mmCIF file of C-alpha atoms in Angstrom:
data_model
loop_
_atom_site.group_PDB
_atom_site.id
_atom_site.type_symbol
_atom_site.label_atom_id
_atom_site.label_comp_id
_atom_site.label_asym_id
_atom_site.label_seq_id
_atom_site.Cartn_x
_atom_site.Cartn_y
_atom_site.Cartn_z
ATOM 1 C CA MET A 1 116.060 113.303 -13.889
ATOM 2 C CA ASP A 2 116.848 110.230 -15.684
ATOM 3 C CA ARG A 3 115.549 108.142 -12.678
ATOM 4 C CA GLN A 4 112.379 110.141 -12.641
ATOM 5 C CA GLN A 5 111.749 109.689 -16.477
ATOM 6 C CA GLU A 6 112.221 105.585 -16.135
ATOM 7 C CA PRO A 7 109.263 104.630 -15.000
ATOM 8 C CA ARG A 8 106.984 106.698 -17.538
ATOM 9 C CA ASN A 9 108.923 105.330 -20.374
ATOM 10 C CA ALA A 10 108.288 102.079 -18.838
ATOM 11 C CA SER A 11 105.145 102.036 -18.649
ATOM 12 C CA GLN A 12 104.213 103.228 -22.329
ATOM 13 C CA PRO A 13 104.726 100.379 -23.651
ATOM 14 C CA ALA A 14 102.510 98.404 -21.609
ATOM 15 C CA GLY A 15 99.621 101.307 -21.913
ATOM 16 C CA LEU A 16 100.247 99.885 -25.761
ATOM 17 C CA ARG A 17 100.276 96.840 -25.219
ATOM 18 C CA VAL A 18 96.497 97.367 -22.876
ATOM 19 C CA ASP A 19 95.516 100.116 -26.373
ATOM 20 C CA SER A 20 96.217 97.478 -29.188
ATOM 21 C CA MET A 21 94.447 94.421 -26.657
ATOM 22 C CA HIS A 22 91.047 96.149 -26.590
ATOM 23 C CA HIS A 23 92.078 97.773 -30.204
ATOM 24 C CA ARG A 24 91.552 93.722 -31.171
ATOM 25 C CA MET A 25 88.760 92.976 -29.104
ATOM 26 C CA ARG A 26 86.290 95.901 -30.409
ATOM 27 C CA ARG A 27 87.182 94.458 -33.630
ATOM 28 C CA TRP A 28 86.351 91.187 -32.124
ATOM 29 C CA GLN A 29 83.295 92.384 -31.572
ATOM 30 C CA ASP A 30 81.976 94.210 -34.260
ATOM 31 C CA ARG A 31 82.643 91.005 -36.393
ATOM 32 C CA ILE A 32 80.500 88.959 -33.777
ATOM 33 C CA GLY A 33 77.944 91.154 -34.023
ATOM 34 C CA GLN A 34 77.892 91.014 -37.367
ATOM 35 C CA ALA A 35 78.346 87.641 -37.873
ATOM 36 C CA ILE A 36 74.742 87.866 -35.576
ATOM 37 C CA MET A 37 73.298 89.860 -37.688
ATOM 38 C CA GLY A 38 73.473 88.533 -41.123
ATOM 39 C CA ALA A 39 72.652 85.572 -39.642
ATOM 40 C CA LEU A 40 69.750 86.505 -38.268
ATOM 41 C CA ALA A 41 68.703 88.289 -41.715
ATOM 42 C CA TRP A 42 69.856 86.069 -43.581
ATOM 43 C CA SER A 43 67.620 83.000 -41.399
ATOM 44 C CA LEU A 44 64.331 85.163 -42.774
ATOM 45 C CA LEU A 45 64.738 83.903 -46.148
ATOM 46 C CA GLY A 46 65.441 80.024 -44.485
ATOM 47 C CA LEU A 47 62.316 80.582 -42.457
ATOM 48 C CA LEU A 48 61.160 81.152 -46.100
ATOM 49 C CA LEU A 49 62.090 78.243 -47.775
ATOM 50 C CA ALA A 50 61.823 76.259 -44.513
ATOM 51 C CA ILE A 51 58.006 77.574 -44.841
ATOM 52 C CA GLY A 52 57.334 76.138 -48.338
ATOM 53 C CA GLY A 53 59.219 72.990 -47.567
ATOM 54 C CA VAL A 54 57.005 71.554 -44.977
ATOM 55 C CA LEU A 55 53.916 72.256 -47.038
ATOM 56 C CA LEU A 56 55.053 71.435 -50.178
ATOM 57 C CA LEU A 57 56.462 68.110 -47.840
ATOM 58 C CA ARG A 58 53.066 67.331 -46.058
ATOM 59 C CA ALA A 59 50.745 67.796 -50.007
ATOM 60 C CA LEU A 60 52.819 65.759 -51.582
ATOM 61 C CA PRO A 61 50.415 62.777 -51.291
ATOM 62 C CA ILE A 62 47.555 64.613 -53.122
ATOM 63 C CA LEU A 63 50.080 65.446 -56.115
ATOM 64 C CA GLU A 64 51.279 62.382 -56.470
ATOM 65 C CA ARG A 65 47.441 61.631 -56.490
ATOM 66 C CA ALA A 66 46.610 64.020 -59.099
ATOM 67 C CA SER A 67 48.326 66.378 -61.718
ATOM 68 C CA VAL A 68 48.414 70.263 -60.723
ATOM 69 C CA PRO A 69 46.348 70.877 -63.272
ATOM 70 C CA GLU A 70 43.002 69.305 -61.997
ATOM 71 C CA LEU A 71 43.842 70.412 -58.796
ATOM 72 C CA LEU A 72 43.877 74.280 -59.757
ATOM 73 C CA PHE A 73 40.971 73.977 -62.891
ATOM 74 C CA SER A 74 38.849 71.040 -61.462
ATOM 75 C CA THR A 75 35.508 72.738 -59.858
ATOM 76 C CA THR A 76 35.303 69.571 -57.809
ATOM 77 C CA TRP A 77 35.469 69.591 -54.377
ATOM 78 C CA GLN A 78 33.841 66.092 -52.876
ATOM 79 C CA PRO A 79 37.041 65.558 -50.364
ATOM 80 C CA MET A 80 34.711 61.402 -49.723
ATOM 81 C CA ARG A 81 34.903 60.812 -53.341
ATOM 82 C CA GLY A 82 38.730 61.857 -53.195
ATOM 83 C CA LEU A 83 37.909 65.134 -55.641
ATOM 84 C CA PHE A 84 39.887 68.202 -54.848
ATOM 85 C CA GLY A 85 39.284 71.068 -57.341
ATOM 86 C CA MET A 86 40.118 73.937 -56.244
ATOM 87 C CA ALA A 87 39.383 76.047 -58.711
ATOM 88 C CA PRO A 88 36.502 77.146 -56.946
ATOM 89 C CA PHE A 89 38.258 78.237 -53.679
ATOM 90 C CA ILE A 90 41.049 80.096 -56.133
ATOM 91 C CA VAL A 91 38.637 82.171 -57.441
ATOM 92 C CA GLY A 92 36.444 83.136 -54.405
ATOM 93 C CA THR A 93 40.251 84.268 -53.175
ATOM 94 C CA ILE A 94 41.397 86.337 -55.973
ATOM 95 C CA ALA A 95 37.732 87.768 -56.209
ATOM 96 C CA VAL A 96 37.276 89.076 -52.500
ATOM 97 C CA THR A 97 40.776 89.813 -53.000
ATOM 98 C CA LEU A 98 40.702 92.092 -56.081
ATOM 99 C CA VAL A 99 37.271 93.733 -54.491
ATOM 100 C CA ALA A 100 39.009 94.914 -51.715
ATOM 101 C CA MET A 101 41.604 96.125 -53.469
ATOM 102 C CA LEU A 102 39.807 97.961 -56.137
ATOM 103 C CA VAL A 103 37.665 99.644 -53.091
ATOM 104 C CA ALA A 104 40.401 100.242 -50.900
ATOM 105 C CA VAL A 105 43.629 101.435 -52.929
ATOM 106 C CA PRO A 106 42.183 104.547 -54.332
ATOM 107 C CA LEU A 107 41.008 105.252 -51.366
ATOM 108 C CA ALA A 108 43.721 104.926 -49.569
ATOM 109 C CA ILE A 109 46.568 106.428 -51.300
ATOM 110 C CA LEU A 110 44.383 109.930 -51.875
ATOM 111 C CA SER A 111 43.658 109.458 -48.013
ATOM 112 C CA GLY A 112 48.034 109.239 -47.030
ATOM 113 C CA ILE A 113 48.271 112.212 -50.190
ATOM 114 C CA TYR A 114 45.732 114.255 -47.951
ATOM 115 C CA LEU A 115 47.463 114.005 -44.749
ATOM 116 C CA ALA A 116 51.182 114.092 -45.751
ATOM 117 C CA GLU A 117 50.657 117.697 -48.358
ATOM 118 C CA TYR A 118 47.118 119.346 -47.789
ATOM 119 C CA MET A 119 46.383 118.375 -43.708
ATOM 120 C CA THR A 120 47.409 121.299 -41.092
ATOM 121 C CA SER A 121 49.666 119.770 -38.345
ATOM 122 C CA ARG A 122 47.326 120.001 -35.548
ATOM 123 C CA ALA A 123 44.741 117.844 -37.710
ATOM 124 C CA ARG A 124 47.168 115.276 -37.824
ATOM 125 C CA LEU A 125 48.023 115.425 -34.912
ATOM 126 C CA PHE A 126 44.334 113.660 -34.557
ATOM 127 C CA PHE A 127 44.259 111.290 -37.643
ATOM 128 C CA LYS A 128 47.490 109.760 -37.758
ATOM 129 C CA PRO A 129 46.634 107.640 -34.026
ATOM 130 C CA VAL A 130 42.937 106.879 -35.653
ATOM 131 C CA THR A 131 44.445 105.655 -38.584
ATOM 132 C CA ASP A 132 47.233 103.545 -36.577
ATOM 133 C CA LEU A 133 44.357 101.750 -34.752
ATOM 134 C CA LEU A 134 41.820 101.062 -36.662
ATOM 135 C CA ALA A 135 45.429 99.475 -38.373
ATOM 136 C CA GLY A 136 45.318 97.486 -34.834
ATOM 137 C CA ILE A 137 42.110 96.642 -34.708
ATOM 138 C CA PRO A 138 41.428 92.299 -34.826
ATOM 139 C CA PRO A 139 40.227 90.524 -37.409
ATOM 140 C CA VAL A 140 37.362 88.600 -35.588
ATOM 141 C CA VAL A 141 36.569 92.974 -34.749
ATOM 142 C CA TYR A 142 36.339 93.587 -38.404
ATOM 143 C CA GLY A 143 34.079 90.107 -38.915
ATOM 144 C CA LEU A 144 31.269 91.104 -36.317
ATOM 145 C CA TRP A 145 30.860 94.025 -38.332
ATOM 146 C CA GLY A 146 31.092 92.641 -40.924
ATOM 147 C CA VAL A 147 28.051 91.001 -39.825
ATOM 148 C CA LEU A 148 26.119 93.643 -38.955
ATOM 149 C CA VAL A 149 26.505 96.049 -40.675
ATOM 150 C CA VAL A 150 28.000 95.082 -44.481
ATOM 151 C CA VAL A 151 25.644 92.775 -45.174
ATOM 152 C CA PRO A 152 22.437 94.434 -44.515
ATOM 153 C CA PHE A 153 23.672 96.608 -46.392
ATOM 154 C CA VAL A 154 24.698 94.490 -49.475
ATOM 155 C CA ARG A 155 21.496 92.437 -49.135
ATOM 156 C CA ASN A 156 18.993 95.462 -48.842
ATOM 157 C CA GLU A 157 20.514 98.109 -50.188
ATOM 158 C CA LEU A 158 23.667 97.356 -52.979
ATOM 159 C CA ALA A 159 22.593 93.647 -54.015
ATOM 160 C CA PRO A 160 19.256 95.367 -55.573
ATOM 161 C CA TRP A 161 20.177 98.718 -57.052
ATOM 162 C CA ALA A 162 23.121 96.487 -58.860
ATOM 163 C CA ASP A 163 21.048 94.014 -59.890
ATOM 164 C CA ARG A 164 18.909 96.393 -61.327
ATOM 165 C CA ASN A 165 21.341 99.360 -63.081
ATOM 166 C CA LEU A 166 23.946 96.878 -63.892
ATOM 167 C CA ALA A 167 23.529 93.680 -64.224
ATOM 168 C CA ALA A 168 21.763 94.188 -67.674
ATOM 169 C CA TYR A 169 25.431 95.451 -68.770
ATOM 170 C CA CYS A 170 27.334 92.657 -67.098
ATOM 171 C CA SER A 171 26.001 89.448 -65.091
ATOM 172 C CA CYS A 172 28.835 89.916 -62.652
ATOM 173 C CA PHE A 173 26.640 92.407 -60.793
ATOM 174 C CA ALA A 174 23.247 90.060 -60.968
ATOM 175 C CA ASN A 175 21.926 89.234 -57.708
ATOM 176 C CA THR A 176 20.651 86.028 -57.212
ATOM 177 C CA ASN A 177 21.908 85.663 -53.538
ATOM 178 C CA PRO A 178 19.417 86.580 -51.039
ATOM 179 C CA SER A 179 21.486 86.422 -47.736
ATOM 180 C CA GLY A 180 23.969 89.108 -48.157
ATOM 181 C CA TYR A 181 26.351 86.568 -47.471
ATOM 182 C CA SER A 182 28.911 87.104 -50.413
ATOM 183 C CA ILE A 183 32.560 87.881 -52.403
ATOM 184 C CA ALA A 184 31.010 91.745 -52.226
ATOM 185 C CA ALA A 185 30.431 91.783 -48.632
ATOM 186 C CA ALA A 186 33.740 90.288 -47.764
ATOM 187 C CA GLY A 187 35.785 92.844 -50.164
ATOM 188 C CA LEU A 188 33.638 95.856 -48.220
ATOM 189 C CA VAL A 189 34.879 93.995 -45.459
ATOM 190 C CA LEU A 190 38.803 93.370 -46.477
ATOM 191 C CA SER A 191 39.309 97.165 -48.226
ATOM 192 C CA LEU A 192 38.221 98.213 -44.621
ATOM 193 C CA MET A 193 41.250 96.064 -42.862
ATOM 194 C CA VAL A 194 43.211 97.514 -46.035
ATOM 195 C CA TYR A 195 42.674 100.822 -45.937
ATOM 196 C CA PRO A 196 44.550 102.192 -42.511
ATOM 197 C CA ILE A 197 47.695 99.698 -43.265
ATOM 198 C CA ILE A 198 48.101 102.131 -47.148
ATOM 199 C CA VAL A 199 46.884 105.103 -45.662
ATOM 200 C CA THR A 200 49.674 105.254 -42.939
ATOM 201 C CA ILE A 201 52.397 103.805 -45.370
ATOM 202 C CA THR A 202 51.740 106.086 -47.906
ATOM 203 C CA GLU A 203 51.045 109.465 -45.503
ATOM 204 C CA GLU A 204 54.910 108.675 -44.228
ATOM 205 C CA VAL A 205 56.272 107.288 -47.318
ATOM 206 C CA LEU A 206 55.295 111.040 -48.831
ATOM 207 C CA ARG A 207 56.496 112.651 -45.908
ATOM 208 C CA ALA A 208 59.596 111.478 -46.240
ATOM 209 C CA VAL A 209 60.534 112.520 -49.251
ATOM 210 C CA PRO A 210 62.971 115.358 -49.078
ATOM 211 C CA ARG A 211 61.638 119.497 -47.891
ATOM 212 C CA GLU A 212 64.269 120.233 -50.518
ATOM 213 C CA LEU A 213 62.500 118.712 -53.948
ATOM 214 C CA ARG A 214 59.444 120.469 -52.944
ATOM 215 C CA GLU A 215 61.028 123.826 -52.136
ATOM 216 C CA ALA A 216 62.346 123.728 -55.265
ATOM 217 C CA LEU A 217 59.524 122.657 -57.476
ATOM 218 C CA PHE A 218 57.726 125.534 -55.384
ATOM 219 C CA ALA A 219 60.073 128.116 -57.174
ATOM 220 C CA LEU A 220 59.773 127.204 -60.677
ATOM 221 C CA GLY A 221 55.783 127.943 -60.127
ATOM 222 C CA ALA A 222 54.633 124.598 -59.279
ATOM 223 C CA THR A 223 51.051 124.267 -57.722
ATOM 224 C CA ARG A 224 51.086 121.877 -54.960
ATOM 225 C CA TRP A 225 48.600 119.038 -56.127
ATOM 226 C CA GLU A 226 51.625 119.560 -59.094
ATOM 227 C CA VAL A 227 54.499 119.206 -56.542
ATOM 228 C CA THR A 228 52.759 115.829 -55.105
ATOM 229 C CA LYS A 229 52.183 114.281 -57.931
ATOM 230 C CA VAL A 230 55.983 114.816 -58.259
ATOM 231 C CA THR A 231 56.965 113.323 -55.373
ATOM 232 C CA LEU A 232 54.140 110.980 -55.711
ATOM 233 C CA LEU A 233 55.550 109.178 -58.753
ATOM 234 C CA ARG A 234 59.054 110.056 -58.421
ATOM 235 C CA ALA A 235 60.731 109.767 -54.863
ATOM 236 C CA GLY A 236 57.191 108.127 -53.468
ATOM 237 C CA LEU A 237 56.302 105.682 -56.057
ATOM 238 C CA PRO A 238 58.841 102.778 -54.124
ATOM 239 C CA GLY A 239 57.179 103.003 -51.303
ATOM 240 C CA VAL A 240 53.349 103.007 -52.118
ATOM 241 C CA VAL A 241 54.521 100.564 -54.136
ATOM 242 C CA ALA A 242 55.048 98.566 -51.233
ATOM 243 C CA ALA A 243 52.124 99.627 -49.430
ATOM 244 C CA VAL A 244 49.937 97.810 -52.130
ATOM 245 C CA VAL A 245 52.054 95.157 -51.905
ATOM 246 C CA LEU A 246 51.356 94.561 -48.014
ATOM 247 C CA GLY A 247 47.550 95.103 -48.534
ATOM 248 C CA PHE A 248 47.185 93.013 -51.419
ATOM 249 C CA SER A 249 49.500 90.260 -48.756
ATOM 250 C CA ARG A 250 47.259 90.797 -45.911
ATOM 251 C CA ALA A 251 44.104 90.791 -48.199
ATOM 252 C CA PHE A 252 44.791 87.698 -49.935
ATOM 253 C CA GLY A 253 45.824 85.701 -47.071
ATOM 254 C CA GLU A 254 42.970 86.495 -44.440
ATOM 255 C CA THR A 255 41.466 84.980 -42.840
ATOM 256 C CA LEU A 256 38.161 84.817 -39.936
ATOM 257 C CA ALA A 257 37.305 88.206 -40.921
ATOM 258 C CA VAL A 258 36.232 86.514 -44.101
ATOM 259 C CA LEU A 259 34.674 83.881 -42.975
ATOM 260 C CA MET A 260 32.459 85.490 -41.425
ATOM 261 C CA VAL A 261 30.701 87.339 -44.370
ATOM 262 C CA VAL A 262 31.852 85.590 -47.460
ATOM 263 C CA GLY A 263 28.877 82.477 -47.440
ATOM 264 C CA ASN A 264 31.646 79.137 -47.073
ATOM 265 C CA VAL A 265 30.297 78.215 -50.483
ATOM 266 C CA PRO A 266 32.442 75.681 -52.802
ATOM 267 C CA ARG A 267 31.288 76.288 -56.137
ATOM 268 C CA MET A 268 32.296 78.955 -58.813
ATOM 269 C CA PRO A 269 30.289 82.038 -58.262
ATOM 270 C CA GLY A 270 28.712 83.565 -60.831
ATOM 271 C CA SER A 271 28.437 87.142 -59.442
ATOM 272 C CA ILE A 272 29.877 89.321 -56.641
ATOM 273 C CA PHE A 273 27.018 88.514 -55.337
ATOM 274 C CA ASP A 274 26.973 85.316 -54.543
ATOM 275 C CA GLY A 275 28.271 83.459 -51.982
ATOM 276 C CA SER A 276 31.958 81.378 -52.113
ATOM 277 C CA TYR A 277 34.868 80.246 -50.601
ATOM 278 C CA THR A 278 37.917 81.457 -50.191
ATOM 279 C CA LEU A 279 41.778 78.967 -49.520
ATOM 280 C CA ALA A 280 42.421 80.621 -46.022
ATOM 281 C CA ALA A 281 38.423 80.056 -44.664
ATOM 282 C CA LEU A 282 38.679 76.199 -45.992
ATOM 283 C CA ILE A 283 41.779 75.892 -44.166
ATOM 284 C CA ALA A 284 40.519 77.743 -41.374
ATOM 285 C CA ASN A 285 36.914 75.454 -41.290
ATOM 286 C CA ASN A 286 38.556 72.442 -42.384
ATOM 287 C CA TYR A 287 41.700 71.718 -40.367
ATOM 288 C CA GLY A 288 41.265 69.202 -36.872
ATOM 289 C CA GLU A 289 37.795 67.566 -38.901
ATOM 290 C CA MET A 290 37.618 64.876 -41.304
ATOM 291 C CA MET A 291 41.149 64.340 -41.357
ATOM 292 C CA SER A 292 40.354 60.118 -41.624
ATOM 293 C CA VAL A 293 39.671 60.972 -45.310
ATOM 294 C CA PRO A 294 42.369 59.920 -47.142
ATOM 295 C CA LEU A 295 44.376 63.045 -48.435
ATOM 296 C CA TYR A 296 42.039 64.844 -47.049
ATOM 297 C CA GLU A 297 45.297 67.347 -45.109
ATOM 298 C CA SER A 298 47.054 66.786 -48.173
ATOM 299 C CA ALA A 299 44.855 68.473 -50.508
ATOM 300 C CA LEU A 300 44.958 71.156 -47.245
ATOM 301 C CA MET A 301 48.316 71.810 -47.204
ATOM 302 C CA GLY A 302 48.396 71.879 -51.335
ATOM 303 C CA ALA A 303 45.692 75.219 -50.651
ATOM 304 C CA GLY A 304 47.837 76.317 -48.756
ATOM 305 C CA LEU A 305 51.652 76.533 -50.212
ATOM 306 C CA VAL A 306 48.874 77.697 -53.171
ATOM 307 C CA LEU A 307 48.203 80.426 -51.044
ATOM 308 C CA LEU A 308 52.161 81.223 -50.249
ATOM 309 C CA LEU A 309 53.195 80.666 -53.412
ATOM 310 C CA VAL A 310 50.614 83.550 -55.104
ATOM 311 C CA VAL A 311 51.515 86.090 -52.514
ATOM 312 C CA VAL A 312 55.607 85.369 -52.878
ATOM 313 C CA SER A 313 55.041 85.816 -56.189
ATOM 314 C CA PHE A 314 52.934 88.893 -56.172
ATOM 315 C CA ASN A 315 55.741 90.241 -54.049
ATOM 316 C CA LEU A 316 58.592 89.227 -56.697
ATOM 317 C CA GLY A 317 56.578 90.852 -59.351
ATOM 318 C CA ALA A 318 56.511 94.176 -57.743
ATOM 319 C CA TRP A 319 60.593 94.120 -56.761
ATOM 320 C CA LEU A 320 61.057 93.123 -60.096
ATOM 321 C CA PHE A 321 58.944 96.184 -61.152
ATOM 322 C CA LEU A 322 60.243 98.249 -59.268
ATOM 323 C CA THR A 323 63.698 97.533 -59.841
ATOM 324 C CA ARG A 324 63.660 98.252 -63.499
ATOM 325 C CA ARG A 325 61.496 101.954 -62.669
ATOM 326 C CA LEU A 326 64.002 102.595 -60.889
ATOM 327 C CA LYS A 327 66.612 102.019 -62.877
ATOM 328 C CA ARG A 328 64.943 103.853 -65.448
ATOM 329 C CA GLY A 329 65.157 106.873 -63.505
ATOM 330 C CA GLY A 330 68.687 105.936 -63.096
ATOM 331 C CA GLU A 331 69.662 106.035 -66.419
ATOM 332 C CA ALA A 332 66.819 109.059 -67.460
#
């Protein structure tokens, strides 16, 4: 009897050693995987710093030649004379983005609310892929559609109407450009590009709100709109702000679609119906050409650096706003 039990007792230490070895291997695999994923996550910050650093290094020659206020606020862009005032391009970029966001954000948020809270499941199955498809259409297609549809609409309908009815109250609606290629046309095209992105994210954020929150509000006698307002302003606000920030980043840096309809006029616009020029269009149109002009490439790299800094600053501001908002909500 003792002899039969002896092999079993002798095999137990070996089994324990094997189990301990497997346990140590799993721990090392877990640590290695954690280290790799952590390095990949931190590499995003490194990539951002690398992009900014390269742009800064390439823009140093123009920064040493001219001061930052001179570059940002001067309205004279004459590379052959060594004058690289970026104010017209900065104003054009801000104006086009502002028009796009003013048109797209309210409509997109309301559409996202309707998709999430009011539309039936069967109808949502149809409209959701359509929205995703609109978000994936290439910018050049939007640009062509803008040339064929939006520019004639601005030239023949919108600009004359605004000039007759609104120009007397605000000069920014005066129609002094008969071509239709303008800030308004670029803003409308950009609003169509940004619209499906904000709709999709808003709808997903609102549908991710816990079902129990809605049921509790309905039990208290709240209407459907009151329930929607509470979920939107409380649980869904960070996601909606993130959607707006993503839309802004897309609009502010869009190149091809804007380049095709904005007019590409390097001067300060006096109206939303004037032709203009954006920073992204400036880089796309001129990089690779006229590189023999001194400081020209450095000036274009400076324009790219301005684009990057504005987008990063806007995202940082949105993050700070959400952080303070969530902190106040937690304290309340």
